[in-house]
PDB file of C-alpha atoms in Angstrom:
ATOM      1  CA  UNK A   1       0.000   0.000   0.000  1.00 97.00           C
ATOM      2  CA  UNK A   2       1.117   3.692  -0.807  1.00 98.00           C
ATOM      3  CA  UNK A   3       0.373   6.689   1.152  1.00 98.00           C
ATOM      4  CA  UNK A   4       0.950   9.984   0.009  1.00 98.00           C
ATOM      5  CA  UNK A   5       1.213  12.994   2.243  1.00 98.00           C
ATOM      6  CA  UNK A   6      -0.025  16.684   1.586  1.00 97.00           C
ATOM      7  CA  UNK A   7      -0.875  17.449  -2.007  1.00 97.00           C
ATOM      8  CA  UNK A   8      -2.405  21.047  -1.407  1.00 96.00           C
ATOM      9  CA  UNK A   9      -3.585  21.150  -4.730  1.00 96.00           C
ATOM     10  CA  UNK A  10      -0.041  20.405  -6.350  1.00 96.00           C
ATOM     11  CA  UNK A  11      -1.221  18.871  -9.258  1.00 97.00           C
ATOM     12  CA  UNK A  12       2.339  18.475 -11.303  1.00 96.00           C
ATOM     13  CA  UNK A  13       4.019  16.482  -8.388  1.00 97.00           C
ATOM     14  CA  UNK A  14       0.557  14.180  -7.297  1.00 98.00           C
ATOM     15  CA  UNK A  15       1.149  12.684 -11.057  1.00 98.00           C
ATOM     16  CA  UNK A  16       4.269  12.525 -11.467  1.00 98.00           C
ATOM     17  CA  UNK A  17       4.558  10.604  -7.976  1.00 98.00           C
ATOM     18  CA  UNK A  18       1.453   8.468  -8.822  1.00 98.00           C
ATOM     19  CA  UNK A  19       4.108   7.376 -11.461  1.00 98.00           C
ATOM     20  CA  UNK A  20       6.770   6.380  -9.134  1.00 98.00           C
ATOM     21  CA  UNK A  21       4.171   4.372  -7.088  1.00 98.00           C
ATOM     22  CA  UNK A  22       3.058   2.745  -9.951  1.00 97.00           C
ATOM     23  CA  UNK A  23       6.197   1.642 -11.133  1.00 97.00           C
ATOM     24  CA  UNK A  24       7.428  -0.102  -8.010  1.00 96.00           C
ATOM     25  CA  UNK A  25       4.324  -2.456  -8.934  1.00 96.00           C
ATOM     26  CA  UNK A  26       2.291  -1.049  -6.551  1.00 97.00           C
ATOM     27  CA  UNK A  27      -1.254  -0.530  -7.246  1.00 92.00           C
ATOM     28  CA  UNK A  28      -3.209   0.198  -3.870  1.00 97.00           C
ATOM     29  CA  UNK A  29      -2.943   4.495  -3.461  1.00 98.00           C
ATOM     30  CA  UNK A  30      -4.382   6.060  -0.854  1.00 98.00           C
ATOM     31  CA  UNK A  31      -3.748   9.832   0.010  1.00 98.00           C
ATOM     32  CA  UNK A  32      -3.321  11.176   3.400  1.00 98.00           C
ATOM     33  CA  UNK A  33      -6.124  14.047   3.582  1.00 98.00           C
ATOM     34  CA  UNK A  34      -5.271  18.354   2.721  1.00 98.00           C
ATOM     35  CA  UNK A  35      -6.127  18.192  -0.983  1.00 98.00           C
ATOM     36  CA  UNK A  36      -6.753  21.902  -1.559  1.00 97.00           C
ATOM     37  CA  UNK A  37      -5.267  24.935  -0.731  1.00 95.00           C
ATOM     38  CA  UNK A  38      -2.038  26.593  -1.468  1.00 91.00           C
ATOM     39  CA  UNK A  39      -0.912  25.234  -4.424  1.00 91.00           C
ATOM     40  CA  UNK A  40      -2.059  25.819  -8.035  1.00 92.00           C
ATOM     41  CA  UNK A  41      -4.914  23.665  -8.997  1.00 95.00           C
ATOM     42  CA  UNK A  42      -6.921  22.277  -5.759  1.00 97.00           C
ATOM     43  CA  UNK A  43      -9.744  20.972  -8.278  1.00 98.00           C
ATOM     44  CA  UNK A  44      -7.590  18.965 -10.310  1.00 98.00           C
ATOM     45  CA  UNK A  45      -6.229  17.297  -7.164  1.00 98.00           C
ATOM     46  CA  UNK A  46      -9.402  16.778  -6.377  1.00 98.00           C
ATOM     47  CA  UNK A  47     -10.776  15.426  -9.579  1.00 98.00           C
ATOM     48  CA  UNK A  48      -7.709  13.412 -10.718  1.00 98.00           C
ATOM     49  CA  UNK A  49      -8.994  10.768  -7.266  1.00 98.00           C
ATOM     50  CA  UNK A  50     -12.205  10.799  -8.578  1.00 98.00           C
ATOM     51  CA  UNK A  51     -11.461   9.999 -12.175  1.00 98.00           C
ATOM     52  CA  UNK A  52      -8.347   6.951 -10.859  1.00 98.00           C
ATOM     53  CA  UNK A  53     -10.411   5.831  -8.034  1.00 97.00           C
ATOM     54  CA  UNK A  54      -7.604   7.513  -5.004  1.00 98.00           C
ATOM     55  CA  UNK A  55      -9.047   6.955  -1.696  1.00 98.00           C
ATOM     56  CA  UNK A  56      -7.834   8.735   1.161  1.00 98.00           C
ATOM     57  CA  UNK A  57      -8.791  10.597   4.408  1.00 98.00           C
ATOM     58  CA  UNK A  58     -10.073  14.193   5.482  1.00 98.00           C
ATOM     59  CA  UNK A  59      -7.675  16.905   5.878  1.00 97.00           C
ATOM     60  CA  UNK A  60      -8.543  20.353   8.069  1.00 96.00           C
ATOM     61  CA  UNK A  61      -7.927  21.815   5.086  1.00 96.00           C
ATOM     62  CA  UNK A  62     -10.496  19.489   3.011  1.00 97.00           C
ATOM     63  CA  UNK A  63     -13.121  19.653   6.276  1.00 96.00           C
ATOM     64  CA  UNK A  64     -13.083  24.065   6.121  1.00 95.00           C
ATOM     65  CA  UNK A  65     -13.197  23.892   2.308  1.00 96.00           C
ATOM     66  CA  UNK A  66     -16.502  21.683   2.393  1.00 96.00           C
ATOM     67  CA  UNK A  67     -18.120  23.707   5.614  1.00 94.00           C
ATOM     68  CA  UNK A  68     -17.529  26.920   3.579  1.00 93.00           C
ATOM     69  CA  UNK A  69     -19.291  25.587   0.357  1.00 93.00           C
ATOM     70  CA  UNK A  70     -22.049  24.567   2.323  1.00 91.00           C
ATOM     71  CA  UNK A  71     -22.284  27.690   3.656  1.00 88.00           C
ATOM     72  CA  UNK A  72     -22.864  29.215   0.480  1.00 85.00           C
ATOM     73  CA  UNK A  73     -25.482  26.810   0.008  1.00 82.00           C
ATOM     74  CA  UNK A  74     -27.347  28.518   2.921  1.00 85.00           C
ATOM     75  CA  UNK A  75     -26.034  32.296   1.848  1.00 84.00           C
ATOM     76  CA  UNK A  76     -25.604  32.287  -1.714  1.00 79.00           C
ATOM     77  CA  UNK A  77     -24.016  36.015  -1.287  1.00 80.00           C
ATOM     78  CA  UNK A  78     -21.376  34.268   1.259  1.00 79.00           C
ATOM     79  CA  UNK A  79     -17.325  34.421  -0.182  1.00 81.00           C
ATOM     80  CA  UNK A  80     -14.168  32.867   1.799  1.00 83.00           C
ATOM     81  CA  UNK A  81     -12.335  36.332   2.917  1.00 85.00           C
ATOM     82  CA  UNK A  82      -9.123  34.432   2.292  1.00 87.00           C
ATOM     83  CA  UNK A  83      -8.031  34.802  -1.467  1.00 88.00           C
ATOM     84  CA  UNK A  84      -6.119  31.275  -0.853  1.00 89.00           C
ATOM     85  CA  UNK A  85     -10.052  29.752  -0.557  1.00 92.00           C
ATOM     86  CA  UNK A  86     -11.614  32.029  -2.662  1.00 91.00           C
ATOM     87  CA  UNK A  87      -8.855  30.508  -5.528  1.00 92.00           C
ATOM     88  CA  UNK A  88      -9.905  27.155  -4.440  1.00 94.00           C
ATOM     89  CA  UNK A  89     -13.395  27.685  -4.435  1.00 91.00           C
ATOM     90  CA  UNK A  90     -13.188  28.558  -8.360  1.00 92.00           C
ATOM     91  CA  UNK A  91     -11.914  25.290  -9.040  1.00 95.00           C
ATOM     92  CA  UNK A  92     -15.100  23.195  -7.151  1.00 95.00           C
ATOM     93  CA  UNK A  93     -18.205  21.809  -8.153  1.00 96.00           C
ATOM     94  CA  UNK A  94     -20.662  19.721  -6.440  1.00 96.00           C
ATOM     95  CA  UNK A  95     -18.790  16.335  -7.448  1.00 98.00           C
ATOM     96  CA  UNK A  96     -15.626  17.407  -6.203  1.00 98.00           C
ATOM     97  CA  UNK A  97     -17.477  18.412  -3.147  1.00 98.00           C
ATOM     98  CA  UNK A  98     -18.932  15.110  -2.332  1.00 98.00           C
ATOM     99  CA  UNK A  99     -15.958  13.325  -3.165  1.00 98.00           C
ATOM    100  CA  UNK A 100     -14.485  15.468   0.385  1.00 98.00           C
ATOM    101  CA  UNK A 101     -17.469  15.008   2.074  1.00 97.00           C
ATOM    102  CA  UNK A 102     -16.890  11.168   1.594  1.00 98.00           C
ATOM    103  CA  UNK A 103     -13.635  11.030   3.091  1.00 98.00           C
ATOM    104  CA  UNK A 104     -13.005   9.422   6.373  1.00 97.00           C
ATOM    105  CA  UNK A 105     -11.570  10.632   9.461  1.00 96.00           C
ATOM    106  CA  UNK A 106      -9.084   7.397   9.467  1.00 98.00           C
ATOM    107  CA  UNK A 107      -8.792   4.402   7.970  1.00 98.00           C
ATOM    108  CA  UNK A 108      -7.517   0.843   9.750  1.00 98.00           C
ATOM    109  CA  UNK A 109      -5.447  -1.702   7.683  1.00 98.00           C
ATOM    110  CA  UNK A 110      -5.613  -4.727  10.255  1.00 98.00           C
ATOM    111  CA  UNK A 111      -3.225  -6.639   7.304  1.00 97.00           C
ATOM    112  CA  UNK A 112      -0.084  -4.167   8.215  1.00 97.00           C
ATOM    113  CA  UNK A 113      -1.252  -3.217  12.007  1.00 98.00           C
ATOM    114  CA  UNK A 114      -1.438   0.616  10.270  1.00 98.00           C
ATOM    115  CA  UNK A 115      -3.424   3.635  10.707  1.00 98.00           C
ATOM    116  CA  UNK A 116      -3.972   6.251   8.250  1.00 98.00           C
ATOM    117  CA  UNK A 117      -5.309   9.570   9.907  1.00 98.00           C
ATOM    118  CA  UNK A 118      -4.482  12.939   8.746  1.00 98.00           C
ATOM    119  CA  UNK A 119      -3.269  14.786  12.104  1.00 96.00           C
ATOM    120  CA  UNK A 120      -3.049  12.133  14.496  1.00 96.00           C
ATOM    121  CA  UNK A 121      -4.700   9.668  17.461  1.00 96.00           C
ATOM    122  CA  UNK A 122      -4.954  10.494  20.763  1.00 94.00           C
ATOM    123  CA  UNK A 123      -3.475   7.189  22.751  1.00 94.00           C
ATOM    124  CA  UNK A 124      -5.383   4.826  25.127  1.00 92.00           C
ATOM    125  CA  UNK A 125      -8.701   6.112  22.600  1.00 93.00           C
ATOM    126  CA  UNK A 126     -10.287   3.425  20.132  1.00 96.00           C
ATOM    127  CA  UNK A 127      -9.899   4.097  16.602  1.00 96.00           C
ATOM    128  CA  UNK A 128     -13.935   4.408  16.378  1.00 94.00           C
ATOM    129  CA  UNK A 129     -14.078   6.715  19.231  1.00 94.00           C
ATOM    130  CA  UNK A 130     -11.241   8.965  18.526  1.00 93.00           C
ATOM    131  CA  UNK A 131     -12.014  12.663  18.610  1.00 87.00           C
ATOM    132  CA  UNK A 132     -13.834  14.511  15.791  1.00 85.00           C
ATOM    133  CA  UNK A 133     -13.057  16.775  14.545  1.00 78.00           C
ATOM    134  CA  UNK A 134      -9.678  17.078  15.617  1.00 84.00           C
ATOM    135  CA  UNK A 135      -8.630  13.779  14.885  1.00 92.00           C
ATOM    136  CA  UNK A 136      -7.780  15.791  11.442  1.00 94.00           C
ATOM    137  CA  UNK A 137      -5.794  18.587  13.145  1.00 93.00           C
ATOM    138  CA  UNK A 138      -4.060  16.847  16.256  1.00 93.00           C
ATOM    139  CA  UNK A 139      -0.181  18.337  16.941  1.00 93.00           C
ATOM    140  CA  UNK A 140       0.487  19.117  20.169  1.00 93.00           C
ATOM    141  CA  UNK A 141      -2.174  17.351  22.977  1.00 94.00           C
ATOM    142  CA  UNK A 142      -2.638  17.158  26.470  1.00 93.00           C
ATOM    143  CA  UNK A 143      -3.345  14.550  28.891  1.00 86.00           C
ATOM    144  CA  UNK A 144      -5.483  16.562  31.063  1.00 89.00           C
ATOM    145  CA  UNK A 145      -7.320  18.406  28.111  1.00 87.00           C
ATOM    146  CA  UNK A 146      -8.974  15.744  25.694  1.00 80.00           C
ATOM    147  CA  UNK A 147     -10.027  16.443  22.292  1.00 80.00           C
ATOM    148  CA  UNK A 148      -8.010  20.213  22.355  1.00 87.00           C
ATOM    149  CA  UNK A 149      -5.002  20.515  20.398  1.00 90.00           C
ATOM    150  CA  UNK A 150      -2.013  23.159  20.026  1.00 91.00           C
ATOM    151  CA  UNK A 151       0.053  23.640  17.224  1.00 88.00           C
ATOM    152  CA  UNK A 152       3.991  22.936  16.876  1.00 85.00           C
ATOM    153  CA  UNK A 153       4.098  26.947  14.966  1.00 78.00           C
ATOM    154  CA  UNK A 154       3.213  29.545  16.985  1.00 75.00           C
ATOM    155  CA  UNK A 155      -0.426  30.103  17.300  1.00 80.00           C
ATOM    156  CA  UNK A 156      -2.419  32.722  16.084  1.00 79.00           C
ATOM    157  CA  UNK A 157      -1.746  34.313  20.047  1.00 86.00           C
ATOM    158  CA  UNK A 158       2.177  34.276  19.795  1.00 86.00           C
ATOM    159  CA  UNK A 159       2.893  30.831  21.861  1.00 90.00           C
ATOM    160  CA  UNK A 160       5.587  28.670  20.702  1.00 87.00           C
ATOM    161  CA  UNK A 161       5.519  24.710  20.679  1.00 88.00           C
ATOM    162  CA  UNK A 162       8.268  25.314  23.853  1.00 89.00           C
ATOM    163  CA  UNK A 163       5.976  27.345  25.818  1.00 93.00           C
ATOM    164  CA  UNK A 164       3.189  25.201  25.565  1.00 93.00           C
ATOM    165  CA  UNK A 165       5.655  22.028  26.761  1.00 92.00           C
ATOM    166  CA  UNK A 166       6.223  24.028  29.525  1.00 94.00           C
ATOM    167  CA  UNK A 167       2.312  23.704  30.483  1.00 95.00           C
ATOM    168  CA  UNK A 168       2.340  20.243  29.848  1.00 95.00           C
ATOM    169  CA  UNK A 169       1.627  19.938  25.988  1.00 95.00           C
ATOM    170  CA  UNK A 170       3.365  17.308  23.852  1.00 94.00           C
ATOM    171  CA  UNK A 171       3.302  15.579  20.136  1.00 93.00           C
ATOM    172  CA  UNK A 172       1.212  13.877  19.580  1.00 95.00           C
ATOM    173  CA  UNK A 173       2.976  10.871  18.353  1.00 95.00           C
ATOM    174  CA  UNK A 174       5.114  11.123  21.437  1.00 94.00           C
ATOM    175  CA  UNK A 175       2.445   9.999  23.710  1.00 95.00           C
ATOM    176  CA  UNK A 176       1.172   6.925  21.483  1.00 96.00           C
ATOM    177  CA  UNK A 177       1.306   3.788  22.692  1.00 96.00           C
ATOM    178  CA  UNK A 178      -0.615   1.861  20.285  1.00 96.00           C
ATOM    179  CA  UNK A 179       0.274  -1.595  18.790  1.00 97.00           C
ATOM    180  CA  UNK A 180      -0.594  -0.395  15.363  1.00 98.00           C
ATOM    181  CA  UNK A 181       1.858   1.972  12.827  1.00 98.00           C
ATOM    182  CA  UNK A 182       0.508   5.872  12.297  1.00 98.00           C
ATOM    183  CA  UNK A 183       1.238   6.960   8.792  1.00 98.00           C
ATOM    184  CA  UNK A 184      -0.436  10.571   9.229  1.00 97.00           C
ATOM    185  CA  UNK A 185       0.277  14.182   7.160  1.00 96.00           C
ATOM    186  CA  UNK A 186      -0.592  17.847   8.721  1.00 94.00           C
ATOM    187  CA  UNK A 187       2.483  18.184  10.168  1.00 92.00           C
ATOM    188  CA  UNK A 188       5.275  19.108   8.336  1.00 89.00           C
ATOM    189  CA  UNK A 189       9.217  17.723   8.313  1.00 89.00           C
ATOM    190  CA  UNK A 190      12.044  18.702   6.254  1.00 84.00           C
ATOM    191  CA  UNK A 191      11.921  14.796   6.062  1.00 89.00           C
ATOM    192  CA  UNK A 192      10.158  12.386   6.592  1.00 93.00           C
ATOM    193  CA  UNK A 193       9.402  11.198  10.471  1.00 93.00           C
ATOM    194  CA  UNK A 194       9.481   8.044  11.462  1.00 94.00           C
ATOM    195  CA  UNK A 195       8.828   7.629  15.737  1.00 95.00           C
ATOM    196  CA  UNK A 196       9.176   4.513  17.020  1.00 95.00           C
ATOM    197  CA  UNK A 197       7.478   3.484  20.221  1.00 95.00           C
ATOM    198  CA  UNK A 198       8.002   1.275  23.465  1.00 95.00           C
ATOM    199  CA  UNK A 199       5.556  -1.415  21.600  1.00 95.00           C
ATOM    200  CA  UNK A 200       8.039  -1.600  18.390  1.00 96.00           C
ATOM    201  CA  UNK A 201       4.910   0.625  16.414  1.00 97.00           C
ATOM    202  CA  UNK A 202       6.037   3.840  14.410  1.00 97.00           C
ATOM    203  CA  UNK A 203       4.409   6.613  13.674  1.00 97.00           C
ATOM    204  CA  UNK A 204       5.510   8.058  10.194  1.00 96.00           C
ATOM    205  CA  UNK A 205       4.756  11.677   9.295  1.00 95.00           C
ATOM    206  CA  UNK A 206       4.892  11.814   5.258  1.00 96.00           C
ATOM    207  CA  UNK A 207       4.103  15.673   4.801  1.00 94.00           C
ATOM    208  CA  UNK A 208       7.218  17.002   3.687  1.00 91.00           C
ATOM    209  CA  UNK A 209       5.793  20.212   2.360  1.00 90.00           C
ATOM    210  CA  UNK A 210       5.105  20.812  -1.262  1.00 92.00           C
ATOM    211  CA  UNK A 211       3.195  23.308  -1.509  1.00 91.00           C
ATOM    212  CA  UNK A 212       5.745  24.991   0.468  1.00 87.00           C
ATOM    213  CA  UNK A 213       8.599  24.238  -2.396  1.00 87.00           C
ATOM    214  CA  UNK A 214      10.087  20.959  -0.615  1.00 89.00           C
ATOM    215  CA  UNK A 215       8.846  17.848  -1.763  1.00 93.00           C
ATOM    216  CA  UNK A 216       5.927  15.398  -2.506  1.00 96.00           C
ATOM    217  CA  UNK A 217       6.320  12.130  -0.777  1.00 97.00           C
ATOM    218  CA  UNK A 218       5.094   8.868  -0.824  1.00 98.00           C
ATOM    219  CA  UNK A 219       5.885   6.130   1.743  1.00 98.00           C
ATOM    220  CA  UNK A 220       5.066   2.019   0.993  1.00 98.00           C
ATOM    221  CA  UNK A 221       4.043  -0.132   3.501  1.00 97.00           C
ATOM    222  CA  UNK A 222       4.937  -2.699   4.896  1.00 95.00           C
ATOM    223  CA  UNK A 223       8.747  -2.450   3.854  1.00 93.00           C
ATOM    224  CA  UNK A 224       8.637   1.069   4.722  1.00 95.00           C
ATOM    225  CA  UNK A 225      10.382   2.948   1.188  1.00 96.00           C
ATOM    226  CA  UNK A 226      10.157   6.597   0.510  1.00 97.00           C
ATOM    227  CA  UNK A 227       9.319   7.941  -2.824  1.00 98.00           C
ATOM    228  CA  UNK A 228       9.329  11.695  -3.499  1.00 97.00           C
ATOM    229  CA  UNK A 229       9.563  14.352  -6.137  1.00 97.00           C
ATOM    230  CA  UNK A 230      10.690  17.621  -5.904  1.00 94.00           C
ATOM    231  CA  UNK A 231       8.434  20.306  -6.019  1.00 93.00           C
ATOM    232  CA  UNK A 232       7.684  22.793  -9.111  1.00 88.00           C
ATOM    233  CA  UNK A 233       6.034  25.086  -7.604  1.00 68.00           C
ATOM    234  CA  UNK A 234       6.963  26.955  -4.351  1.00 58.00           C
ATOM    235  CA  UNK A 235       4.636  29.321  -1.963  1.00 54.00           C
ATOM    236  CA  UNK A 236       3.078  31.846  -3.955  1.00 48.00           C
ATOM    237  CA  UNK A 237       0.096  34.485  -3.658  1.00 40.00           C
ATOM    238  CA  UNK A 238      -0.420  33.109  -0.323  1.00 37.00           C
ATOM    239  CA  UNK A 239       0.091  36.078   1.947  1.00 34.00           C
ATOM    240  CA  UNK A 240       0.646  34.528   5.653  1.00 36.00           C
ATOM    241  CA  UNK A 241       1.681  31.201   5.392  1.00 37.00           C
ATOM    242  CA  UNK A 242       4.604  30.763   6.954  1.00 38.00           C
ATOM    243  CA  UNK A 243       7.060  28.542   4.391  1.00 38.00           C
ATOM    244  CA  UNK A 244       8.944  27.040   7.000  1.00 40.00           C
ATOM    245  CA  UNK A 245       7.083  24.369   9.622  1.00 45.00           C
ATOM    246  CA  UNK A 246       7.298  24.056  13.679  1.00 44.00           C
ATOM    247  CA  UNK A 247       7.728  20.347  12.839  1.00 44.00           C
ATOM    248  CA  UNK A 248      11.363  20.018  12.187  1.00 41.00           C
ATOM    249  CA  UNK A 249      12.254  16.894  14.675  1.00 45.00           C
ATOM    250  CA  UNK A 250      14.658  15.151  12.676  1.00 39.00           C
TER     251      UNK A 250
END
C-alpha cells in the first residue's frame, strides 16, 4: 500500500509521484487528507482521485473547504475572505465536493497493524471513538485536556511549541502507545518522520511540504520505502503562510 502525504492542490508532483508508485508495482494508493489549498490547482487534485479511483482521508484543510461551500449553500451572497479559498473555491463543483465530504476521518489496515489519519490519534482512545473533529488537526495534545489541540508553529496568540511544553503539551505521536503503525500528514518535516514506540509501532509523518517548495512524498508499507519528487512550484500568492514548519524533529 502507498500513502501519500499533503498534495495542497499540487497537481504536477501528485502525477508525477502516482508514477513512481506505480512503477514499483504497486497498485493500492491512498492519500493522506489536505487536498486543496495553497498550491495551483486544488480541483484537479481533487478530480484526478475521482477519475483513478484515489481513496484517502479528510484533511482540516479538506473539512473548512466543504463547511464553507455549504455555507454558500445557505447564503448564496457568502465568499471565503481568504483569497487562498476564494482561488480554491473557483476550481469546485458539487462532485468534487462530495468526493471530500466522503472522506473518512481514518482508515484501519488490520493486514499491516497501520493507521492512516491525517493529524493524528490520541493514545489509550479506540480508533472508532477517537475525537472529531480534531482527529484531522491533532499536533500538540494534552493529557489533562482531551479532544483540544495546540500547534507545533506559533499560534495565532504568539505561543511557541516550547511554551506550551512548559504547560504540559506534547506531540502527539510522542504519547502513542498503540500496537498499530501511524502513517499521518498535517504536520510538516524537512523529512520524513518516522517515531518509534516502546511497543516496536512507528508513527511516520509523510508531509514534507510541497506546496511549500520541498517535496511530494510517498511512503510504501509494509517495507517502509520513501518515494518523493521535488516540487515545481513553491509558496506563492499566499500572503501569511509561513514557508517554513514548527515540525522540524529530525
Amino acid at each position: 500500500v502507498a500513502f501519500i502525504g499533503d498534495i495542497h492542490g499540487c497537481i504536477d508532483e501528485f502525477k508525477e509521484l502516482i508514477e513512481l508508485i506505480k512503477a514499483q508495482g504497486v497498485t493500492e494508493i491512498w492519500h493522506a487528507g489536505d487536498l486543496v489549498d495553497r498550491g495551483p490547482d486544488s480541483g484537479a487534485v481533487i478530480q484526478y482521485c475521482i477519475d483513478n479511483s484515489i481513496p484517502g482521508v479528510l484533511g482540516n484543510h479538506d473539512a473548512v473547504i466543504v463547511s464553507l461551500w455549504e455555507n454558500t449553500l445557505k447564503r448564496p451572497e457568502f465568499k471565503p475572505r481568504k483569497a487562498d479559498k476564494a482561488r480554491t473555491f473557483t476550481q469546485l463543483n458539487q462532485e468534487r465536493i462530495d468526493y471530500l465530504k466522503g472522506l473518512p476521518l481514518l482508515y484501519v489496515f488490520d493486514d499491516i497493524q497501520t493507521v492512516l489519519v491525517h493529524g493524528g490519534l490520541v493514545n489509550g482512545v479506540p480508533f472508532d471513538q477517537q475525537p472529531v473533529p480534531n482527529v484531522c488537526r491533532l499536533q500538540l495534545i494534552h493529557p489533562d485536556h482531551p479532544g483540544q489541540t495546540r500547534w507545533f508553529n506559533k499560534d495565532r496568540k504568539g505561543v511557541t511549541e516550547d511554551e506550551y511544553r512548559a504547560q504540559g503539551w506534547e506531540r502527539w505521536y510522542r504519547l502513542w502507545e498503540g500496537d498499530y503503525n501511524v502513517v499521518f500528514g498535517h504536520s510538516g518535516f524537512v523529512k520524513p518522520l518516522v517515531y518509534t514506540n516502546s511497543k516496536g509501532a512507528k508513527c511516520i509523518g509523510i508531509d514534507t511540504g510541497c506546496c511549500f517548495g520541498r517535496t511530494l512524498t510517498a511512503l510504501i508499507m509494509p517495507d517502509m520505502t520513501f518515494l518523493e519528487v521535488p516540487a515545481r512550484n513553491g509558496l506563492e500568492d499566499h500572503t501569511g503562510f509561513i514557508p517554513e514548519y514548527g515540525g522540524h524533529e529530525n
